[in-house]
Short mmCIF file of C-alpha atoms in Angstrom, two decimals:
data_model
loop_
_atom_site.label_atom_id
_atom_site.label_comp_id
_atom_site.label_asym_id
_atom_site.label_seq_id
_atom_site.Cartn_x
_atom_site.Cartn_y
_atom_site.Cartn_z
CA UNK A 210 -13.96 20.82 -6.50
CA UNK A 211 -10.74 21.96 -8.16
CA UNK A 212 -9.76 23.63 -4.92
CA UNK A 213 -10.21 20.40 -3.00
CA UNK A 214 -8.07 18.57 -5.55
CA UNK A 215 -5.24 21.07 -5.12
CA UNK A 216 -5.45 20.90 -1.33
CA UNK A 217 -5.17 17.11 -1.31
CA UNK A 218 -2.41 17.17 -3.91
CA UNK A 219 -0.50 19.74 -1.85
CA UNK A 220 -0.83 17.59 1.25
CA UNK A 221 0.53 14.61 -0.66
CA UNK A 222 3.42 16.67 -2.00
CA UNK A 223 4.29 17.80 1.49
CA UNK A 224 4.14 14.25 2.85
CA UNK A 225 6.31 12.95 0.05
CA UNK A 226 8.93 15.69 0.22
CA UNK A 227 9.20 15.77 4.00
CA UNK A 228 9.54 12.02 4.45
CA UNK A 229 12.24 11.53 1.77
CA UNK A 230 9.97 9.19 -0.18
CA UNK A 231 10.31 11.45 -3.20
CA UNK A 232 14.00 10.65 -3.59
CA UNK A 233 13.69 7.01 -2.65
CA UNK A 234 11.97 5.92 -5.88
CA UNK A 235 14.37 7.60 -8.26
CA UNK A 236 17.40 6.44 -6.29
CA UNK A 237 16.01 2.91 -6.34
CA UNK A 238 15.65 3.20 -10.12
CA UNK A 239 19.27 4.25 -10.55
CA UNK A 240 20.53 1.58 -8.16
CA UNK A 241 18.55 -1.11 -9.95
CA UNK A 242 19.93 0.11 -13.27
CA UNK A 243 23.54 -0.15 -12.09
CA UNK A 244 23.10 -3.89 -11.53
CA UNK A 245 22.80 -4.66 -15.25
CA UNK A 246 26.27 -3.55 -16.48
CA UNK A 247 27.82 -5.13 -13.40
CA UNK A 248 25.95 -8.38 -13.95
CA UNK A 249 27.15 -8.53 -17.56
CA UNK A 250 30.68 -8.19 -16.29
CA UNK A 251 32.10 -6.08 -19.10
CA UNK A 252 33.19 -2.48 -19.08
CA UNK A 253 31.99 -1.90 -22.67
CA UNK A 254 28.65 -0.64 -23.87
CA UNK A 255 25.67 -2.90 -23.33
CA UNK A 256 23.72 -4.11 -26.32
CA UNK A 257 20.68 -2.04 -27.22
CA UNK A 258 18.18 -4.79 -26.31
CA UNK A 259 19.80 -5.28 -22.91
CA UNK A 260 19.77 -1.58 -22.08
CA UNK A 261 16.10 -1.28 -23.07
CA UNK A 262 15.13 -4.24 -20.92
CA UNK A 263 17.25 -2.92 -18.04
CA UNK A 264 15.39 0.39 -18.12
CA UNK A 265 11.97 -1.28 -18.28
CA UNK A 266 12.70 -3.69 -15.43
CA UNK A 267 14.02 -0.87 -13.24
CA UNK A 268 10.98 1.28 -14.03
CA UNK A 269 8.68 -1.59 -13.12
CA UNK A 270 10.32 -2.23 -9.75
CA UNK A 271 10.64 1.44 -8.85
CA UNK A 272 6.90 1.77 -9.48
CA UNK A 273 6.12 -1.31 -7.39
CA UNK A 274 8.27 -0.08 -4.49
CA UNK A 275 6.46 3.26 -4.45
CA UNK A 276 3.07 1.56 -4.73
CA UNK A 277 3.26 0.12 -1.23
CA UNK A 278 2.80 3.46 0.53
CA UNK A 279 0.23 4.91 -1.83
CA UNK A 280 -2.67 4.68 0.61
CA UNK A 281 -0.92 3.08 3.59
CA UNK A 282 -0.08 6.13 5.69
CA UNK A 283 -3.41 7.79 5.09
CA UNK A 284 -5.18 4.58 6.05
CA UNK A 285 -3.11 4.04 9.16
CA UNK A 286 -3.41 7.56 10.58
CA UNK A 287 -7.12 7.77 9.76
CA UNK A 288 -6.99 10.44 7.07
CA UNK A 289 -9.02 8.32 4.65
CA UNK A 290 -11.68 7.75 7.31
CA UNK A 291 -11.68 11.50 7.94
CA UNK A 292 -12.28 12.15 4.24
CA UNK A 293 -15.22 9.73 4.21
CA UNK A 294 -16.78 11.10 7.37
CA UNK A 295 -16.56 14.65 6.05
CA UNK A 296 -18.07 13.60 2.71
CA UNK A 297 -15.04 14.50 0.62
CA UNK A 298 -15.68 12.77 -2.73
CA UNK A 299 -13.24 9.86 -2.84
CA UNK A 300 -12.85 10.26 -6.61
CA UNK A 301 -10.90 13.45 -6.03
CA UNK A 302 -8.74 11.78 -3.41
CA UNK A 303 -7.96 8.84 -5.69
CA UNK A 304 -7.10 11.04 -8.68
CA UNK A 305 -4.89 13.25 -6.51
CA UNK A 306 -3.12 10.18 -5.10
CA UNK A 307 -2.58 8.75 -8.59
CA UNK A 308 -1.24 12.04 -9.88
CA UNK A 309 1.17 12.48 -6.98
CA UNK A 310 2.32 8.85 -7.29
CA UNK A 311 3.02 9.40 -10.99
CA UNK A 312 4.78 12.72 -10.39
CA UNK A 313 7.17 11.12 -7.91
CA UNK A 314 7.68 7.68 -9.46
CA UNK A 315 6.91 8.15 -13.15
CA UNK A 316 7.99 11.59 -14.23
CA UNK A 317 11.60 11.55 -12.92
CA UNK A 318 12.12 8.17 -14.58
CA UNK A 319 10.74 9.41 -17.89
CA UNK A 320 13.10 12.37 -17.82
CA UNK A 321 16.19 10.44 -16.85
CA UNK A 322 15.66 7.21 -18.86
CA UNK A 323 16.81 8.45 -22.33
CA UNK A 324 20.03 9.74 -20.78
CA UNK A 325 20.59 6.40 -19.02
CA UNK A 326 19.92 4.54 -22.26
CA UNK A 327 22.50 6.67 -24.06
CA UNK A 328 25.10 6.21 -21.33
CA UNK A 329 24.57 2.46 -21.21
CA UNK A 330 24.35 1.53 -24.88
CA UNK A 331 25.82 4.46 -26.81
CA UNK A 332 22.77 4.61 -29.07
CA UNK A 333 20.56 7.66 -29.22
CA UNK A 334 18.31 6.78 -32.19
CA UNK A 335 15.63 5.05 -30.16
CA UNK A 336 15.49 7.67 -27.40
CA UNK A 337 12.35 9.31 -28.73
CA UNK A 338 10.57 5.95 -28.85
CA UNK A 339 11.70 5.14 -25.33
CA UNK A 340 10.53 8.54 -24.13
CA UNK A 341 7.07 8.22 -25.72
CA UNK A 342 6.46 4.64 -24.60
CA UNK A 343 7.53 5.50 -21.04
CA UNK A 344 5.21 8.53 -21.04
CA UNK A 345 2.34 6.24 -22.04
CA UNK A 346 3.25 3.28 -19.85
CA UNK A 347 4.10 4.82 -16.46
CA UNK A 348 0.61 6.33 -15.91
CA UNK A 349 -0.87 2.92 -16.74
CA UNK A 350 1.41 1.34 -14.11
CA UNK A 351 0.14 3.84 -11.56
CA UNK A 352 -3.50 3.35 -12.54
CA UNK A 353 -3.35 -0.46 -12.46
CA UNK A 354 -1.48 -0.38 -9.18
CA UNK A 355 -3.92 1.89 -7.37
CA UNK A 356 -6.86 -0.58 -6.93
CA UNK A 357 -4.46 -3.35 -5.91
CA UNK A 358 -2.72 -1.09 -3.38
CA UNK A 359 -6.16 -0.29 -1.99
CA UNK A 360 -7.01 -4.01 -1.78
CA UNK A 361 -4.02 -4.78 0.38
CA UNK A 362 -4.94 -2.27 3.11
CA UNK A 363 -5.07 -4.05 6.43
CA UNK A 364 -3.37 -7.26 5.38
CA UNK A 365 -0.56 -8.78 7.38
CA UNK A 366 2.07 -9.39 4.67
CA UNK A 367 1.68 -6.45 2.36
CA UNK A 368 4.97 -5.62 0.63
CA UNK A 369 5.78 -9.01 -0.84
CA UNK A 370 2.19 -9.99 -1.57
CA UNK A 371 1.48 -6.65 -3.24
CA UNK A 372 4.45 -7.08 -5.58
CA UNK A 373 3.43 -10.63 -6.45
CA UNK A 374 -0.20 -9.78 -7.12
CA UNK A 375 0.50 -6.64 -9.16
CA UNK A 376 3.20 -8.05 -11.45
CA UNK A 377 0.98 -10.25 -13.68
CA UNK A 378 -1.19 -7.24 -14.50
CA UNK A 379 1.88 -5.21 -15.51
CA UNK A 380 3.16 -7.83 -17.96
CA UNK A 381 1.03 -6.80 -21.00
CA UNK A 382 2.14 -3.18 -20.58
CA UNK A 383 5.78 -4.28 -20.46
CA UNK A 384 5.31 -6.39 -23.61
CA UNK A 385 3.80 -3.54 -25.64
CA UNK A 386 6.17 -0.93 -24.17
CA UNK A 387 9.28 -2.90 -25.11
CA UNK A 388 7.85 -3.60 -28.58
CA UNK A 389 7.27 0.13 -29.01
CA UNK A 390 10.79 1.00 -27.86
CA UNK A 391 12.45 -1.36 -30.34
CA UNK A 392 13.51 0.78 -33.31
CA UNK A 393 13.77 -2.16 -35.72
CA UNK A 394 10.06 -2.75 -35.45
CA UNK A 395 8.44 -1.69 -38.73
CA UNK A 396 4.84 -0.99 -37.64
CA UNK A 397 6.03 0.99 -34.66
CA UNK A 398 3.00 3.19 -34.08
CA UNK A 399 0.66 0.26 -33.47
CA UNK A 400 2.01 -0.31 -29.96
CA UNK A 401 1.68 3.36 -29.09
CA UNK A 402 -1.95 3.38 -30.20
CA UNK A 403 -2.62 0.27 -28.14
CA UNK A 404 -0.98 1.76 -25.03
CA UNK A 405 -2.90 4.98 -25.57
CA UNK A 406 -6.14 3.00 -25.80
CA UNK A 407 -5.38 1.15 -22.55
CA UNK A 408 -4.50 4.47 -20.89
CA UNK A 409 -7.69 6.20 -21.99
CA UNK A 410 -9.89 3.33 -20.78
CA UNK A 411 -7.88 2.88 -17.59
CA UNK A 412 -7.94 6.52 -16.56
CA UNK A 413 -11.70 6.19 -15.99
CA UNK A 414 -12.00 2.53 -15.10
CA UNK A 415 -9.29 1.95 -12.46
CA UNK A 416 -9.98 5.01 -10.22
CA UNK A 417 -13.66 4.00 -10.29
CA UNK A 418 -12.83 0.54 -8.94
CA UNK A 419 -10.43 2.06 -6.41
CA UNK A 420 -13.18 4.29 -5.03
CA UNK A 421 -15.48 1.26 -4.67
CA UNK A 422 -12.78 -0.76 -2.91
CA UNK A 423 -11.79 2.04 -0.54
CA UNK A 424 -15.42 2.64 0.41
CA UNK A 425 -16.18 -1.00 1.14
CA UNK A 426 -12.90 -1.64 2.97
CA UNK A 427 -13.05 1.38 5.27
CA UNK A 428 -16.68 0.91 6.22
CA UNK B 774 -37.52 -17.39 -7.23
CA UNK B 775 -34.42 -16.16 -5.44
CA UNK B 776 -36.20 -16.40 -2.10
CA UNK B 777 -36.68 -20.11 -2.58
CA UNK B 778 -32.94 -20.46 -2.89
CA UNK B 779 -32.23 -18.59 0.34
CA UNK B 780 -32.48 -21.65 2.54
CA UNK B 781 -29.66 -23.33 0.61
CA UNK B 782 -27.33 -20.44 1.47
CA UNK B 783 -27.00 -21.89 4.95
CA UNK B 784 -23.55 -23.55 4.94
CA UNK B 785 -24.76 -26.47 7.04
CA UNK B 786 -27.60 -27.32 4.70
CA UNK B 787 -25.42 -26.72 1.70
CA UNK B 788 -22.80 -29.20 2.87
CA UNK B 789 -25.53 -31.81 3.44
CA UNK B 790 -26.99 -31.22 -0.03
CA UNK B 791 -23.70 -31.48 -1.90
CA UNK B 792 -22.81 -34.77 -0.19
CA UNK B 793 -24.78 -37.02 -2.63
CA UNK B 794 -24.06 -34.73 -5.61
CA UNK B 795 -20.37 -35.05 -4.88
CA UNK B 796 -20.46 -38.84 -4.98
CA UNK B 797 -22.50 -38.86 -8.18
CA UNK B 798 -19.94 -36.54 -9.75
CA UNK B 799 -17.03 -38.80 -8.79
CA UNK B 800 -18.61 -42.06 -9.90
CA UNK B 801 -19.67 -40.69 -13.28
CA UNK B 802 -16.42 -38.77 -13.84
CA UNK B 803 -14.08 -41.75 -13.51
CA UNK B 804 -15.81 -44.03 -16.10
CA UNK B 805 -16.25 -41.09 -18.48
CA UNK B 806 -12.56 -40.22 -18.28
CA UNK B 807 -11.63 -43.89 -18.77
CA UNK B 808 -13.93 -44.28 -21.79
CA UNK B 809 -12.76 -40.97 -23.27
CA UNK B 810 -9.10 -41.93 -22.86
CA UNK B 811 -9.60 -45.38 -24.39
CA UNK B 812 -11.49 -44.04 -27.41
CA UNK B 813 -9.11 -41.12 -27.77
CA UNK B 814 -5.90 -43.12 -27.47
CA UNK B 815 -6.82 -46.25 -29.44
CA UNK B 816 -9.85 -45.73 -31.70
CA UNK B 817 -9.76 -42.12 -32.89
CA UNK B 818 -7.92 -41.37 -36.17
CA UNK B 819 -4.50 -39.65 -36.17
CA UNK B 820 -4.26 -36.13 -37.55
CA UNK B 821 -3.16 -35.73 -41.19
CA UNK B 822 -0.56 -33.13 -40.23
CA UNK B 823 0.43 -33.83 -36.64
CA UNK B 824 0.12 -37.63 -36.71
CA UNK B 825 -0.19 -39.49 -33.43
CA UNK B 826 0.81 -36.53 -31.25
CA UNK B 827 -2.68 -35.10 -31.70
CA UNK B 828 -3.84 -37.49 -28.96
CA UNK B 829 -2.37 -35.11 -26.37
CA UNK B 830 -5.31 -32.88 -27.30
CA UNK B 831 -7.79 -34.97 -25.31
CA UNK B 832 -6.07 -34.02 -22.05
CA UNK B 833 -4.72 -30.61 -23.05
CA UNK B 834 -7.92 -29.07 -24.42
CA UNK B 835 -10.25 -30.43 -21.74
CA UNK B 836 -8.07 -29.19 -18.87
CA UNK B 837 -7.62 -25.83 -20.62
CA UNK B 838 -11.39 -25.43 -20.83
CA UNK B 839 -11.72 -26.32 -17.15
CA UNK B 840 -9.10 -23.81 -16.06
CA UNK B 841 -10.88 -21.03 -17.98
CA UNK B 842 -14.27 -22.18 -16.71
CA UNK B 843 -12.95 -22.16 -13.14
CA UNK B 844 -12.01 -18.50 -13.45
CA UNK B 845 -15.42 -17.61 -14.85
CA UNK B 846 -16.94 -19.43 -11.89
CA UNK B 847 -14.75 -17.49 -9.42
CA UNK B 848 -15.70 -14.25 -11.15
CA UNK B 849 -19.45 -14.96 -11.02
CA UNK B 850 -19.33 -16.10 -7.38
CA UNK B 851 -17.39 -12.95 -6.42
CA UNK B 852 -19.91 -10.72 -8.19
CA UNK B 853 -22.76 -12.54 -6.44
CA UNK B 854 -20.97 -12.09 -3.11
CA UNK B 855 -20.53 -8.35 -3.68
CA UNK B 856 -24.19 -7.96 -4.67
CA UNK B 857 -26.02 -10.20 -2.19
CA UNK B 858 -23.39 -10.47 0.59
CA UNK B 859 -23.87 -14.18 1.20
CA UNK B 860 -20.63 -15.43 2.79
CA UNK B 861 -21.16 -18.86 1.24
CA UNK B 862 -20.42 -17.49 -2.22
CA UNK B 863 -16.97 -16.21 -1.32
CA UNK B 864 -16.31 -19.36 0.71
CA UNK B 865 -16.92 -21.35 -2.48
CA UNK B 866 -14.93 -18.93 -4.65
CA UNK B 867 -11.92 -19.12 -2.33
CA UNK B 868 -11.67 -22.90 -2.69
CA UNK B 869 -11.60 -22.92 -6.49
CA UNK B 870 -8.05 -21.56 -7.17
CA UNK B 871 -6.38 -24.52 -5.45
CA UNK B 872 -8.07 -26.93 -7.86
CA UNK B 873 -7.86 -24.68 -10.90
CA UNK B 874 -4.13 -24.17 -10.54
CA UNK B 875 -3.59 -27.93 -11.01
CA UNK B 876 -5.58 -27.92 -14.25
CA UNK B 877 -3.68 -24.83 -15.46
CA UNK B 878 -0.38 -26.59 -14.77
CA UNK B 879 -1.57 -29.72 -16.60
CA UNK B 880 -2.53 -27.55 -19.58
CA UNK B 881 0.84 -25.79 -19.67
CA UNK B 882 2.87 -28.99 -19.28
CA UNK B 883 0.94 -31.06 -21.83
CA UNK B 884 0.95 -28.08 -24.16
CA UNK B 885 4.71 -27.78 -24.02
CA UNK B 886 5.10 -31.55 -24.54
CA UNK B 887 2.83 -31.23 -27.57
CA UNK B 888 4.76 -28.22 -28.81
CA UNK B 889 8.11 -30.04 -29.02
CA UNK B 890 7.18 -32.43 -31.88
CA UNK B 891 4.92 -29.98 -33.74
CA UNK B 892 6.60 -26.57 -33.35
CA UNK B 893 10.11 -27.70 -32.47
CA UNK B 894 10.27 -25.95 -29.09
CA UNK B 895 8.82 -26.54 -25.66
CA UNK B 896 7.93 -22.89 -25.17
CA UNK B 897 7.48 -19.73 -27.24
CA UNK B 898 6.43 -16.29 -26.00
CA UNK B 899 3.27 -16.47 -27.99
CA UNK B 900 0.12 -14.47 -27.13
CA UNK B 901 -1.93 -17.52 -26.12
CA UNK B 902 0.87 -19.13 -24.11
CA UNK B 903 1.86 -15.93 -22.32
CA UNK B 904 -1.70 -15.03 -21.39
CA UNK B 905 -2.23 -18.55 -20.06
CA UNK B 906 0.92 -18.24 -17.96
CA UNK B 907 -0.44 -14.94 -16.61
CA UNK B 908 -3.62 -16.85 -15.66
CA UNK B 909 -1.47 -19.20 -13.58
CA UNK B 910 0.08 -16.25 -11.76
CA UNK B 911 -3.32 -14.65 -11.20
CA UNK B 912 -4.48 -17.88 -9.57
CA UNK B 913 -1.36 -17.80 -7.37
CA UNK B 914 -2.10 -14.17 -6.50
CA UNK B 915 -5.65 -15.10 -5.51
CA UNK B 916 -4.28 -17.78 -3.18
CA UNK B 917 -1.78 -15.31 -1.69
CA UNK B 918 -4.36 -12.60 -1.11
CA UNK B 919 -6.49 -15.16 0.70
CA UNK B 920 -3.57 -16.09 2.96
CA UNK B 921 -2.51 -12.45 3.52
CA UNK B 922 -5.70 -11.57 5.40
CA UNK B 923 -5.58 -14.05 8.24
CA UNK B 924 -6.63 -11.65 10.98
CA UNK B 925 -8.82 -9.28 9.02
CA UNK B 926 -12.37 -9.44 7.69
CA UNK B 927 -11.45 -7.47 4.58
CA UNK B 928 -10.02 -10.62 3.02
CA UNK B 929 -13.32 -11.64 1.42
CA UNK B 930 -13.80 -8.22 -0.17
CA UNK B 931 -10.23 -8.04 -1.41
CA UNK B 932 -10.47 -11.53 -2.89
CA UNK B 933 -13.64 -10.74 -4.82
CA UNK B 934 -12.39 -7.40 -6.12
CA UNK B 935 -9.08 -8.91 -7.24
CA UNK B 936 -10.88 -11.71 -9.07
CA UNK B 937 -13.01 -9.11 -10.85
CA UNK B 938 -9.93 -7.14 -11.93
CA UNK B 939 -8.22 -10.34 -13.10
CA UNK B 940 -11.21 -11.30 -15.25
CA UNK B 941 -9.86 -8.92 -17.93
CA UNK B 942 -7.47 -11.73 -18.81
CA UNK B 943 -10.16 -14.27 -19.74
CA UNK B 944 -11.37 -12.70 -23.03
CA UNK B 945 -7.73 -12.00 -23.88
CA UNK B 946 -6.91 -15.70 -23.53
CA UNK B 947 -9.97 -16.78 -25.51
CA UNK B 948 -9.47 -14.39 -28.43
CA UNK B 949 -5.66 -14.13 -28.45
CA UNK B 950 -5.48 -16.67 -31.29
CA UNK B 951 -7.79 -14.51 -33.41
CA UNK B 952 -6.36 -11.09 -32.56
CA UNK B 953 -2.68 -11.87 -33.05
CA UNK B 954 -0.87 -14.14 -35.49
CA UNK B 955 0.13 -16.86 -33.09
CA UNK B 956 1.92 -20.17 -33.38
CA UNK B 957 -0.88 -21.73 -31.36
CA UNK B 958 -3.61 -22.99 -33.66
CA UNK B 959 -6.94 -21.10 -33.75
CA UNK B 960 -10.05 -22.39 -32.01
CA UNK B 961 -11.64 -25.35 -33.76
CA UNK B 962 -14.51 -26.39 -31.48
CA UNK B 963 -16.10 -23.35 -29.83
CA UNK B 964 -16.46 -20.81 -32.63
CA UNK B 965 -19.16 -18.88 -34.42
CA UNK B 966 -19.36 -21.03 -37.57
CA UNK B 967 -19.61 -24.37 -35.79
CA UNK B 968 -16.84 -26.87 -35.00
CA UNK B 969 -14.34 -27.55 -37.77
CA UNK B 970 -12.94 -30.61 -36.03
CA UNK B 971 -13.61 -34.14 -37.32
CA UNK B 972 -16.58 -35.81 -35.61
CA UNK B 973 -14.51 -38.88 -34.71
CA UNK B 974 -12.18 -36.65 -32.71
CA UNK B 975 -14.96 -34.49 -31.32
CA UNK B 976 -16.80 -37.37 -29.59
CA UNK B 977 -13.90 -38.55 -27.35
CA UNK B 978 -13.00 -34.90 -26.65
CA UNK B 979 -16.54 -34.19 -25.46
CA UNK B 980 -16.68 -37.35 -23.32
CA UNK B 981 -13.28 -36.49 -21.85
CA UNK B 982 -14.13 -32.87 -21.06
CA UNK B 983 -17.46 -33.83 -19.45
CA UNK B 984 -15.57 -36.30 -17.28
CA UNK B 985 -12.94 -33.74 -16.31
CA UNK B 986 -15.66 -31.17 -15.56
CA UNK B 987 -17.39 -33.61 -13.21
CA UNK B 988 -14.06 -34.44 -11.57
CA UNK B 989 -13.44 -30.72 -11.10
CA UNK B 990 -16.83 -30.34 -9.41
CA UNK B 991 -16.07 -33.31 -7.16
CA UNK B 992 -12.78 -31.74 -6.08
CA UNK B 993 -14.39 -28.35 -5.46
CA UNK B 994 -17.26 -29.82 -3.43
CA UNK B 995 -14.80 -31.77 -1.28
CA UNK B 996 -12.80 -28.58 -0.70
CA UNK B 997 -15.92 -26.59 0.17
CA UNK B 998 -17.07 -29.22 2.66
CA UNK B 999 -13.71 -29.19 4.41
CA UNK B 1000 -13.69 -25.37 4.41
CA UNK B 1001 -17.12 -25.29 6.06
CA UNK B 1002 -15.93 -27.81 8.66
CA UNK B 1003 -12.81 -25.72 9.25
CA UNK B 1004 -14.91 -22.60 9.81
CA UNK B 1005 -17.05 -24.52 12.31
CA UNK B 1006 -14.03 -25.73 14.26
CA UNK B 1007 -12.52 -22.23 14.31
CA UNK B 1008 -15.82 -20.81 15.54
CA UNK B 1009 -16.15 -23.44 18.27
CA UNK B 1010 -12.58 -23.06 19.47
CA UNK B 1011 -12.89 -19.27 19.62
CA UNK B 1012 -15.95 -19.53 21.85
CA UNK B 1013 -14.06 -20.60 24.97
#
């Protein structure tokens, strides 16, 4: 079972690295981030609130962009059908897909975001909070996105519709994440506990739904 | 018992059955709404704190209840579709968002008009208000996912699964006033210790919400009938 997981994960890694998708997400994040200082039109430091919101918005859109080809290629070239025919448990496939999506669209952002925040605003006091809330929030983005990405398989207008349908479900995570990042907040740990609770429910719940959806859509 | 209901799952029979029910709904809804509005606007007492602006409640609360009820209905119909695989269920569920979105908009607009004199702003990013706005976007998403699958049979499945995922929002909306300290006032009618609202206000509110509920059913039944007719025409034109 573990072996199977590593094989599928390795295949995903290869696909991502060979087709340049791995660099696309992080470059999109940086590009999206550049817009904010330019849109404010000043060459000075941004305010702390603005830099936090800039990082969260860019994270959100980078995740959404990467979400579109989470299952698309495997569905189009028949790999998912092959898995089902050969009785590979879809749970393993879904967890491997989620992990590889997070490794390519969540982890680089988590590592680079505190540096970006420092460069943009000149503050470094809230970097630990930003780091922790991003660590908790990006896996939730991936987990919420995975059933919705599976739903849109085989539709005619996927990119735009996927973004529109997924965004409302991301809003609560954004609200709690930004509240957790704000250093002036007195009861700061409450948001982290809440995000952690959502993550620990979601890590079981969302892959389960995704497996159901993939099974019923491919049959 | 379920077997006896099977014959009504035929879309043709169903559209014949709902024809009289639809008319009954319309002709009881309109007088009820008129009576509820007259009692609410002219005969019910003003609030001791909010004064005359409390009369917005009779529209605001009843349409808010309907927009939550509509989602519960979509959720139940989708679950029934996934369990028993009757296409009629998802056909009905797909017609509800178009009607429900109007009631959600009415709730948001009347709520913000009510908020200006009482809170001082049209809009705050309060837990109840934000979760209700998310409900509006979930309804829009349900409409989009329906339109996105024009040439694919997976549309019904995707619609029902999305409505099940979106149902997480419904308890959040209902209990947001209890879980967080919000500017929106807590529930005063549907709560564990009985309604705390004055009986003179409760009666027009109940008349009004019954009327709006019947109107909602009338609109849904009309939509379902036209959807069944549309399916028939598509089927006939694809035969040649």
